[in-house]
């Protein structure tokens, strides 16, 4: 399904890694590992098509994502380091915008439910600037509950700033997504209670 | 289709409303720049009348230029821009929505107060409709061209000055036809040709600038 | 850790590798041609060509002014061409070419403005009148400055290349519009109607002189660009083996510090 061939990544004038290759099948959960600065975030951005590889190709359903960009992005959910929250909008407005901008037709009640489920029922109408780091993170992650129709989830450090309970809840959501035939690719520094241990891709093994 | 377009348009207008002090600052800037000219060149009515179209146009152009950096900066910083680039709709479409919202929140107020400022400079009242029309056609072109520059200078040190250097030469034709329209109307030759050229320029800019801007945004977030 | 040899997917690195020595070999020839043609052109312009009846000796500045003005326009178009090639074909050498061309284009632009002003003082009585051609030339100089400033301001070379390419293309689309609008503005404002190029009736010797100077400018541009491209290639390709070898050849022992893969 997702296939990466011979990928090389140049950051500034430093070649971070090269000849990186892997394959992610339906139901697969892939954890991208490696020390800081090895290029984990860069790899995720390459896979989403936000960044352009120095060499190599990312294939989705056998076709290059550069050629089939819009179709690929319709099946992808990427949550990066920055939670994409605007401080002047409420969590609900932010979430509704994120879904609409991505092209998902999701009604307000579903968004409210997602925010309540992730534990933000008291913050629905507050401007995002008063939220704590963990709460901001949760607003971004609440999109996961609304994105079951997107098979490929690419998550950059989703567990950062979450408490133990939230980590467990998130891990079970990811496991469910995989069990339903989805794919998850994530970076994390902490262990999470997944239903089944993830495959590990060590970027350090491809470093230059 | 177009769900991203309308989502972006609605959100940016809502944000402009919640952060309306920024809009008022742009407007105040436009007004004060126009008011500076009599101090600089003297309050002789004939002289002011002669330079009024040019002064109003240059002030509108500078007001647009100074607010351009706001167009993508916040979205770039908080990660919204990445999410938009991952939308399943072509980026040129929502870029268009952002520029439209930007123009409604900064260009339109300037167009609206321009007649009042024209009276301050004693511009003949016959020229006012053409002034408003030329600004209404010309300032969207400035916003579209400026958006390309804003996208290219995203996140750069000294981006503001660089943005000015990049887009000001491109603004010259708009300035020529915009200010020229008012002068042509006042001199009796008629402003139709100028306005048609501005309209043509707007159509061309609407067709090309969003594509260039979308490409620039992808490059800047790479 | 052992690494397999570089695969064919990194083929793009190969093109600059071959271009680098070629540029080094060709540049002196173009430089020599440029020098010869410049001497010939200046000789025609300043010795052979007759003195103009109305303008006297002053008109001779056109032998520098006109070729410089031509070159400044051509070079911008060539920059835009290389930028388009780079964006479409994803070849890094194209971006290097367009960035190497920019300073030369700006230089010719500046020369055209300077000589235009020198010609203007005795002819119009002022160094600068808002003549349509000179004004367009000035705006073109700003476009060059914008391109150079943008590519220098961006530290990441890849982003700098592509951003520069976009602004070069946007500029190229706008150059005719700017030119047309400035002409329009100039006729409405009754500016100076005498232009540098129109002034003397074109005699054959003058045309020959100008053409020779134009070809000399081309040769100069090619030589300078080839020379400028070489260090730019080395800098960008420093993480490849051939650059490490080349640096080793140029300065044995010093190469390991700046180049080579860790």
XYZ file of C-alpha atoms in Angstrom:
692
model
C 0.000 0.000 0.000
C 2.496 2.604 1.174
C 5.889 1.935 -0.290
C 9.047 3.981 0.040
C 11.932 3.347 -2.331
C 15.527 4.479 -2.112
C 14.667 7.700 -0.281
C 17.381 10.299 0.347
C 16.839 13.432 2.417
C 18.965 16.559 2.301
C 18.587 19.098 5.091
C 20.461 22.314 4.445
C 23.663 20.896 2.998
C 23.691 17.723 5.089
C 22.487 14.412 3.741
C 20.420 13.011 6.638
C 19.760 9.546 5.271
C 19.759 7.729 1.969
C 18.559 4.509 0.397
C 15.812 4.332 2.961
C 13.141 1.865 1.946
C 10.177 0.241 3.627
C 6.689 -1.019 2.944
C 3.569 -0.561 5.048
C 0.659 -2.942 4.400
C -2.968 -2.497 5.399
C -3.282 -3.006 9.155
C 0.356 -2.121 9.742
C 1.567 0.023 12.624
C 5.036 1.431 12.031
C 7.074 3.206 14.640
C 9.870 5.391 13.258
C 12.755 5.277 15.722
C 16.168 6.836 16.041
C 18.020 9.479 18.065
C 17.232 13.209 17.868
C 18.233 14.904 14.624
C 18.416 11.694 12.621
C 15.550 12.821 10.393
C 12.383 11.207 11.788
C 10.230 14.279 11.259
C 11.862 14.822 7.861
C 10.945 11.272 6.894
C 7.313 11.788 7.909
C 7.160 15.020 5.900
C 8.624 13.223 2.885
C 6.021 10.479 3.188
C 3.182 13.037 3.335
C 4.509 14.849 0.264
C 5.047 18.128 2.152
C 8.766 17.873 1.522
C 10.460 16.788 -1.679
C 12.982 13.962 -1.513
C 16.521 14.486 -2.765
C 16.242 11.103 -4.441
C 13.810 8.218 -4.383
C 10.082 7.883 -4.516
C 7.079 7.476 -2.242
C 4.365 5.247 -3.705
C 0.753 5.042 -2.568
C -1.255 2.168 -4.019
C 1.565 1.747 -6.533
C 1.466 5.306 -7.889
C 3.923 8.092 -7.117
C 2.397 10.568 -4.645
C 3.815 13.427 -6.657
C 1.675 12.459 -9.601
C -1.445 11.538 -7.638
C -1.123 14.223 -4.989
C -4.762 15.174 -4.457
C -5.990 11.564 -4.418
C -3.271 10.628 -1.926
C -4.006 13.584 0.337
C -7.648 12.556 0.422
C -6.566 9.303 2.079
C -3.968 10.769 4.415
C -4.158 12.300 7.858
C -0.980 14.032 9.015
C -0.642 15.547 12.469
C 2.657 17.358 12.793
C 4.552 18.950 15.653
C 2.528 22.147 15.512
C -1.117 21.402 16.392
C -2.481 23.802 13.693
C -4.529 25.800 16.204
C -5.342 29.442 15.764
C -5.327 31.265 19.104
C -8.296 33.454 18.249
C -10.614 30.527 17.516
C -12.196 28.084 19.963
C -11.232 24.393 19.892
C -14.559 23.631 18.231
C -14.026 26.241 15.510
C -10.484 25.030 14.980
C -11.587 21.423 14.650
C -14.455 22.228 12.306
C -12.120 24.276 10.131
C -9.485 21.532 10.097
C -12.055 18.988 8.888
C -13.636 21.298 6.318
C -10.248 22.448 5.007
C -9.189 18.844 4.576
C -12.338 18.268 2.548
C -14.214 16.138 5.084
C -17.899 16.866 5.448
C -18.380 16.539 9.208
C -21.222 18.133 11.161
C -20.854 20.154 14.325
C -22.241 17.452 16.642
C -19.603 14.958 15.519
C -16.897 17.543 16.260
C -18.361 18.230 19.713
C -18.462 14.487 20.402
C -14.832 14.101 19.376
C -13.722 16.933 21.659
C -15.772 15.575 24.557
C -14.343 12.110 24.019
C -10.798 13.454 24.225
C -11.644 15.288 27.448
C -12.211 18.883 26.431
C -15.919 19.228 27.284
C -15.221 22.267 29.491
C -13.041 24.047 26.938
C -15.321 23.925 23.903
C -15.976 27.678 23.828
C -12.715 29.066 25.152
C -10.257 30.699 22.769
C -7.368 28.328 22.051
C -4.802 30.729 23.508
C -5.878 29.919 27.088
C -5.413 26.150 26.645
C -2.467 24.291 28.135
C 0.076 22.451 25.967
C -1.598 19.105 26.611
C -5.021 20.504 25.829
C -3.783 22.055 22.576
C -2.318 18.699 21.647
C -5.672 17.024 22.319
C -7.559 19.388 20.029
C -5.256 18.333 17.214
C -5.578 14.645 18.088
C -9.384 14.827 18.228
C -9.282 14.717 14.425
C -8.316 11.063 14.725
C -11.855 10.208 15.862
C -13.246 11.873 12.727
C -10.777 10.428 10.223
C -11.582 6.733 10.170
C -12.268 7.098 6.444
C -8.662 8.068 5.812
C -6.590 4.868 5.745
C -3.116 6.332 6.303
C -2.358 8.188 9.534
C 1.047 9.828 9.875
C 1.596 11.174 13.383
C 4.595 13.126 14.646
C 5.086 12.586 18.395
C 1.368 12.183 19.176
C 1.990 11.207 22.837
C 3.942 14.324 23.822
C 2.371 16.305 26.707
C -0.399 13.727 27.258
C -1.145 12.087 30.612
C -1.063 8.297 31.127
C -4.792 7.883 30.692
C -4.815 9.834 27.421
C -1.828 7.867 26.107
C -3.674 4.584 26.717
C -6.828 5.895 25.074
C -4.876 7.139 22.050
C -2.971 3.836 21.754
C -6.227 1.899 21.673
C -7.639 4.262 19.024
C -4.578 3.658 16.855
C -4.804 -0.104 17.397
C -8.480 -0.047 16.392
C -7.651 1.884 13.241
C -5.073 -0.727 12.279
C -7.422 -3.583 13.126
C -9.962 -2.033 10.744
C -7.423 -2.180 7.920
C -5.878 1.269 8.349
C -2.206 2.124 8.537
C -0.396 4.183 11.149
C 3.098 5.574 10.961
C 4.311 7.482 13.996
C 7.327 8.729 15.885
C 7.439 8.542 19.650
C 9.948 8.472 22.461
C 7.726 6.671 24.926
C 6.220 3.218 25.056
C 2.511 3.015 24.553
C 0.196 0.102 25.286
C -0.613 -0.937 21.706
C -2.726 -4.026 21.182
C 0.097 -5.535 19.162
C 3.719 -4.356 19.230
C 4.499 -2.019 16.289
C 7.065 -2.710 13.619
C 10.110 -0.506 14.099
C 11.952 1.421 11.410
C 15.313 2.657 12.651
C 16.221 5.737 10.598
C 19.673 5.685 12.185
C 20.503 2.575 10.148
C 20.231 4.657 6.950
C 22.064 7.714 8.253
C 25.007 9.096 6.355
C -15.616 20.592 -4.268
C -14.879 24.087 -2.978
C -15.349 23.015 0.641
C -11.777 24.088 1.414
C -12.331 27.378 -0.421
C -15.358 28.332 1.651
C -13.876 26.988 4.882
C -10.795 29.166 4.417
C -12.821 32.192 3.371
C -15.140 31.920 6.376
C -12.350 31.322 8.831
C -10.155 34.155 7.569
C -13.042 36.614 7.635
C -13.898 35.474 11.164
C -10.249 35.911 12.177
C -10.148 39.362 10.581
C -13.255 40.264 12.594
C -11.812 38.947 15.867
C -8.507 40.709 15.180
C -10.126 43.833 13.812
C -7.612 46.134 15.504
C -5.120 45.037 12.805
C -7.547 46.117 10.123
C -8.035 49.472 11.821
C -4.271 49.958 12.016
C -4.010 49.440 8.244
C -6.765 51.970 7.696
C -5.170 54.458 10.081
C -1.883 54.026 8.233
C -3.563 54.839 4.918
C -5.181 57.955 6.373
C -2.043 59.255 8.027
C 0.120 58.741 4.936
C -2.352 60.801 2.895
C -2.374 63.470 5.612
C 1.419 63.692 5.560
C 1.558 64.991 2.006
C 0.188 68.491 2.654
C 2.892 68.876 5.322
C 5.535 67.777 2.855
C 4.532 69.645 -0.292
C 2.557 72.533 1.198
C -1.176 73.098 1.490
C -1.552 74.961 -1.811
C -4.944 73.609 -3.075
C -3.972 73.540 -6.759
C -0.877 71.549 -6.080
C -2.712 69.123 -3.799
C -5.431 68.676 -6.392
C -2.805 67.859 -9.020
C -1.080 65.195 -6.955
C -4.196 63.782 -5.257
C -4.739 60.705 -7.482
C -1.100 59.680 -7.210
C -0.955 60.290 -3.468
C -4.106 58.273 -2.788
C -2.873 55.409 -4.943
C 0.601 55.327 -3.428
C -0.894 55.397 0.065
C -3.268 52.534 -0.777
C -0.367 50.573 -2.269
C 1.779 51.060 0.838
C -1.089 50.128 3.146
C -1.524 46.907 1.177
C 2.224 46.223 1.208
C 2.554 46.679 4.958
C -0.258 44.272 5.768
C 0.860 41.605 3.281
C 3.181 39.827 5.707
C 0.115 38.909 7.791
C -1.360 36.919 4.934
C 0.404 33.609 5.639
C 2.645 34.285 8.662
C 0.248 33.038 11.371
C -0.775 29.930 9.439
C 2.871 29.174 8.720
C 3.810 29.469 12.388
C 0.996 27.342 13.828
C 1.026 24.551 11.232
C -2.296 25.387 9.551
C -0.482 25.999 6.273
C 0.829 22.414 6.250
C -2.676 21.096 6.814
C -4.005 23.257 3.988
C -1.291 21.980 1.663
C -2.501 18.464 2.472
C -6.033 19.314 1.407
C -7.492 17.275 -1.403
C -8.411 20.431 -3.309
C -5.863 22.225 -5.521
C -3.883 24.730 -3.458
C -4.544 27.536 -5.955
C -8.212 27.483 -4.914
C -7.766 28.092 -1.209
C -4.957 30.559 -1.901
C -7.596 32.482 -3.824
C -9.888 32.308 -0.771
C -7.143 33.624 1.504
C -6.365 36.497 -0.847
C -10.059 37.313 -1.181
C -10.500 37.403 2.602
C -7.352 39.499 2.889
C -8.643 41.961 0.331
C -12.062 42.193 1.981
C -10.442 42.931 5.332
C -7.714 45.349 4.203
C -8.360 46.489 0.629
C -12.073 47.145 0.868
C -11.857 49.482 3.905
C -9.198 51.501 2.072
C -11.423 51.709 -1.012
C -14.283 52.828 1.228
C -12.450 55.686 2.939
C -10.564 56.811 -0.168
C -13.316 59.266 -1.287
C -13.195 61.002 2.109
C -9.426 61.304 1.848
C -9.816 62.590 -1.724
C -11.964 65.442 -0.401
C -9.198 66.257 2.056
C -6.881 66.751 -0.922
C -9.574 68.704 -2.761
C -9.880 66.244 -5.630
C -12.707 67.283 -7.944
C -15.853 65.370 -7.092
C -16.289 64.187 -10.674
C -13.199 62.030 -10.216
C -14.465 60.217 -7.119
C -16.413 57.389 -8.819
C -13.442 56.609 -11.044
C -11.111 56.737 -8.044
C -13.238 54.205 -6.178
C -13.593 52.011 -9.243
C -9.880 52.067 -10.031
C -9.021 51.185 -6.427
C -11.644 48.438 -6.383
C -10.119 46.913 -9.529
C -6.486 47.630 -8.700
C -6.076 46.704 -5.032
C -7.068 43.045 -5.626
C -4.240 42.861 -8.179
C -1.869 44.217 -5.539
C -3.104 41.588 -3.081
C -2.670 38.776 -5.620
C 0.839 39.808 -6.680
C 1.770 40.528 -3.088
C 0.596 37.074 -2.032
C 3.284 35.520 -4.242
C 5.933 37.687 -2.602
C 4.563 36.950 0.874
C 4.656 33.222 0.158
C 8.253 33.377 -1.075
C 9.548 35.389 1.906
C 7.742 33.290 4.514
C 9.803 32.865 7.672
C 12.864 34.724 6.366
C 14.847 37.161 8.447
C 14.247 40.676 7.168
C 11.339 39.285 5.169
C 9.412 42.566 5.264
C 12.001 44.623 3.395
C 12.660 41.770 0.992
C 8.942 41.495 0.303
C 8.859 45.202 -0.555
C 11.830 44.860 -2.900
C 10.238 41.872 -4.635
C 6.746 43.211 -5.194
C 7.091 46.994 -5.560
C 8.455 46.833 -9.134
C 5.549 44.543 -9.988
C 3.091 47.075 -8.522
C 4.223 49.841 -10.904
C 1.842 49.031 -13.803
C -1.125 48.938 -11.394
C -0.096 52.299 -9.999
C 0.271 53.764 -13.487
C -3.144 52.638 -14.685
C -4.884 53.258 -11.353
C -3.701 56.815 -10.801
C -3.838 57.386 -14.580
C -7.531 56.488 -14.647
C -8.421 59.304 -12.247
C -6.241 61.812 -14.068
C -7.668 60.803 -17.432
C -11.212 61.247 -16.101
C -10.403 64.705 -14.728
C -8.638 65.799 -17.899
C -11.682 64.806 -19.936
C -10.189 62.005 -22.010
C -12.207 59.371 -20.185
C -10.988 56.590 -17.924
C -12.467 53.661 -19.822
C -9.208 52.455 -21.354
C -7.407 52.545 -18.004
C -10.227 50.756 -16.226
C -10.415 48.094 -18.933
C -6.681 47.514 -18.639
C -7.005 47.238 -14.859
C -9.858 44.768 -15.314
C -7.774 42.749 -17.756
C -4.871 42.837 -15.318
C -7.146 41.611 -12.552
C -8.362 38.708 -14.698
C -4.785 37.774 -15.592
C -3.618 38.044 -11.992
C -6.534 35.918 -10.784
C -5.618 33.236 -13.300
C -1.852 33.139 -12.714
C -0.990 34.507 -9.271
C -2.739 31.792 -7.197
C -0.835 29.099 -9.096
C 2.503 30.846 -8.556
C 1.559 31.495 -4.936
C 0.637 27.850 -4.321
C 3.955 26.729 -5.820
C 5.776 29.269 -3.659
C 4.012 28.026 -0.521
C 5.056 24.446 -1.238
C 8.635 25.627 -1.715
C 8.614 27.668 1.490
C 7.249 24.838 3.640
C 9.571 22.211 2.126
C 29.555 0.503 8.264
C 29.878 -0.310 4.600
C 27.800 1.420 1.999
C 26.963 0.136 -1.444
C 28.068 2.305 -4.337
C 25.768 5.153 -5.267
C 22.779 3.810 -7.140
C 21.471 5.030 -10.484
C 18.733 6.978 -8.671
C 21.279 9.620 -7.772
C 21.949 10.195 -11.473
C 21.212 13.877 -11.123
C 24.515 14.314 -9.348
C 26.230 13.216 -12.537
C 25.347 16.196 -14.720
C 27.209 18.882 -12.711
C 30.119 16.479 -12.434
C 30.543 16.511 -16.199
C 29.700 20.158 -16.613
C 32.285 21.333 -14.088
C 35.446 20.463 -16.085
C 33.761 21.425 -19.367
C 33.015 24.903 -17.990
C 36.613 25.239 -16.889
C 37.914 24.339 -20.352
C 35.516 26.554 -22.324
C 35.581 29.717 -20.220
C 39.047 31.013 -21.301
C 38.096 30.700 -24.980
C 34.955 32.740 -24.533
C 36.899 35.277 -22.476
C 39.494 35.618 -25.243
C 36.761 36.037 -27.859
C 35.080 38.654 -25.697
C 38.324 40.608 -25.339
C 39.050 40.530 -29.089
C 35.525 41.525 -30.062
C 35.426 44.306 -27.477
C 38.618 45.777 -28.858
C 37.276 45.479 -32.407
C 33.894 46.944 -31.443
C 35.383 49.865 -29.540
C 37.767 50.538 -32.401
C 34.857 50.673 -34.861
C 32.810 52.774 -32.477
C 35.378 55.282 -31.357
C 37.753 55.486 -34.364
C 36.074 54.311 -37.559
C 32.543 55.642 -37.055
C 32.135 59.281 -38.127
C 31.209 62.070 -35.742
C 27.461 62.696 -35.633
C 26.397 65.989 -37.230
C 23.951 67.010 -34.493
C 25.204 65.302 -31.353
C 28.953 65.387 -31.894
C 31.032 62.841 -30.018
C 28.476 62.179 -27.296
C 26.486 59.733 -29.366
C 29.381 57.250 -29.300
C 28.174 56.105 -25.895
C 25.506 54.088 -27.732
C 28.178 51.519 -28.629
C 28.161 50.614 -24.957
C 24.661 51.669 -23.997
C 22.653 49.751 -26.570
C 24.415 46.376 -26.264
C 24.231 46.671 -22.467
C 20.498 47.401 -22.602
C 19.947 44.463 -24.960
C 21.949 42.140 -22.764
C 20.134 43.142 -19.592
C 16.814 42.162 -21.184
C 18.131 38.969 -22.789
C 19.782 37.800 -19.597
C 16.553 38.173 -17.640
C 14.756 36.064 -20.215
C 17.491 33.429 -20.134
C 17.307 33.396 -16.333
C 13.575 32.818 -16.564
C 14.184 30.066 -19.123
C 16.650 28.239 -16.858
C 14.317 28.717 -13.920
C 11.467 27.120 -15.837
C 13.714 24.242 -16.912
C 14.817 23.765 -13.309
C 11.279 23.709 -11.945
C 9.970 21.365 -14.631
C 12.915 18.993 -15.057
C 14.148 19.256 -11.468
C 17.748 19.800 -12.561
C 19.855 21.696 -10.087
C 22.353 22.887 -12.662
C 19.616 25.047 -14.228
C 19.090 26.940 -10.968
C 22.831 27.430 -10.654
C 22.888 28.851 -14.187
C 20.116 31.341 -13.525
C 21.757 32.498 -10.294
C 25.123 32.849 -11.995
C 23.508 34.982 -14.708
C 21.804 37.439 -12.356
C 24.801 39.567 -11.264
C 25.917 39.954 -14.890
C 22.422 40.979 -15.929
C 22.250 43.514 -13.125
C 25.688 44.808 -14.137
C 24.611 45.338 -17.756
C 21.432 46.991 -16.511
C 23.453 49.358 -14.391
C 25.849 50.102 -17.272
C 22.894 50.888 -19.536
C 21.462 53.283 -16.938
C 24.808 54.933 -16.277
C 25.655 55.465 -19.937
C 22.086 56.615 -20.521
C 22.529 59.264 -17.839
C 25.886 60.328 -19.307
C 24.267 60.676 -22.707
C 21.294 62.507 -21.195
C 23.229 65.320 -19.534
C 24.494 67.003 -22.738
C 21.438 65.966 -24.783
C 18.528 66.668 -22.436
C 20.361 68.903 -19.996
C 19.682 66.540 -17.100
C 21.195 63.256 -15.980
C 17.811 61.721 -15.532
C 14.556 62.397 -17.280
C 11.757 59.911 -16.855
C 12.207 58.519 -20.336
C 10.221 55.326 -20.953
C 13.192 53.155 -21.850
C 15.365 54.314 -18.989
C 12.487 53.943 -16.523
C 11.805 50.378 -17.669
C 15.509 49.712 -17.357
C 15.448 51.003 -13.791
C 12.539 48.728 -12.903
C 14.391 45.820 -14.504
C 17.343 46.598 -12.248
C 15.004 46.366 -9.250
C 13.761 42.987 -10.506
C 17.382 41.805 -10.653
C 18.001 43.125 -7.140
C 14.897 41.341 -5.883
C 16.004 38.038 -7.415
C 19.543 38.323 -6.051
C 18.367 39.424 -2.604
C 15.833 36.596 -2.348
C 18.240 33.842 -3.404
C 20.876 35.182 -0.988
C 18.432 35.582 1.908
C 17.357 31.938 1.909
C 19.892 29.725 3.602
C 18.614 26.360 2.439
C 19.996 26.134 -1.132
C 17.102 24.047 -2.413
C 14.455 26.454 -1.168
C 16.557 29.381 -2.419
C 16.827 27.853 -5.902
C 13.126 27.254 -6.267
C 11.983 30.506 -4.688
C 14.343 32.395 -6.996
C 12.987 30.488 -9.975
C 9.410 31.469 -9.107
C 10.244 35.158 -8.755
C 12.260 35.067 -12.012
C 9.240 33.627 -13.845
C 6.822 36.075 -12.229
C 9.207 38.873 -13.193
C 9.504 37.614 -16.778
C 5.714 37.626 -17.158
C 5.640 41.147 -15.787
C 8.512 42.633 -17.804
C 6.418 43.202 -20.959
C 3.551 44.567 -18.853
C 5.887 46.950 -17.058
C 7.439 48.020 -20.347
C 4.053 48.642 -21.939
C 2.663 50.494 -18.941
C 5.709 52.720 -18.648
C 5.452 53.585 -22.338
C 1.794 54.445 -21.919
C 2.525 56.551 -18.850
C 5.363 58.290 -20.656
C 3.316 59.297 -23.692
C 0.531 60.641 -21.467
C 2.924 62.715 -19.410
C 4.689 64.186 -22.451
C 8.100 63.084 -21.293
C 11.252 63.285 -23.332
C 10.525 61.982 -26.784
C 14.141 61.702 -27.921
C 15.539 58.316 -27.129
C 19.114 57.177 -26.984
C 18.632 54.592 -29.685
C 16.604 56.701 -32.053
C 18.882 59.729 -31.995
C 21.491 59.142 -34.676
C 20.430 57.926 -38.069
C 21.775 54.426 -38.232
C 24.814 54.244 -40.522
C 26.217 50.866 -41.519
C 29.429 51.348 -39.560
C 27.416 52.205 -36.458
C 25.254 49.130 -36.834
C 28.354 46.986 -37.323
C 29.980 48.481 -34.250
C 26.922 47.857 -32.135
C 26.550 44.287 -33.357
C 30.201 43.521 -32.679
C 29.836 44.966 -29.201
C 26.666 42.941 -28.659
C 28.420 39.707 -29.617
C 31.335 40.685 -27.384
C 28.862 41.137 -24.515
C 27.449 37.682 -25.193
C 30.910 36.132 -25.105
C 31.739 38.026 -21.916
C 28.494 36.844 -20.306
C 29.133 33.224 -21.238
C 32.717 33.331 -19.953
C 31.784 34.997 -16.666
C 28.851 32.660 -16.085
C 30.995 29.582 -16.729
C 33.542 30.825 -14.224
C 30.900 31.731 -11.673
C 29.141 28.392 -12.033
C 32.231 26.343 -11.113
C 32.603 27.273 -7.433
C 28.813 27.228 -7.077
C 28.766 23.619 -8.307
C 31.557 22.667 -5.904
C 29.715 24.248 -2.991
C 26.439 22.543 -3.723
C 27.896 19.130 -4.510
C 30.338 19.059 -1.623
C 28.771 15.938 -0.141
C 29.631 13.916 -3.266
C 32.768 11.908 -3.841
C 33.877 13.661 -7.031
C 33.998 17.052 -5.315
C 36.054 15.592 -2.501
C 38.449 14.211 -5.121
C 38.530 17.538 -6.963
C 39.232 19.485 -3.774
C 41.931 16.991 -2.924
C 43.507 17.685 -6.290
C 43.291 21.484 -5.841
C 44.533 21.571 -2.253
C 45.816 18.216 -1.015
C 44.970 17.539 2.612
C 42.565 20.469 3.029
C 39.632 18.841 1.271
C 38.638 16.489 4.089
C 37.646 19.380 6.328
C 35.030 20.923 4.072
C 33.838 18.047 1.972
C 33.355 14.360 2.086
C 30.747 12.338 3.810
C 31.011 11.770 7.524
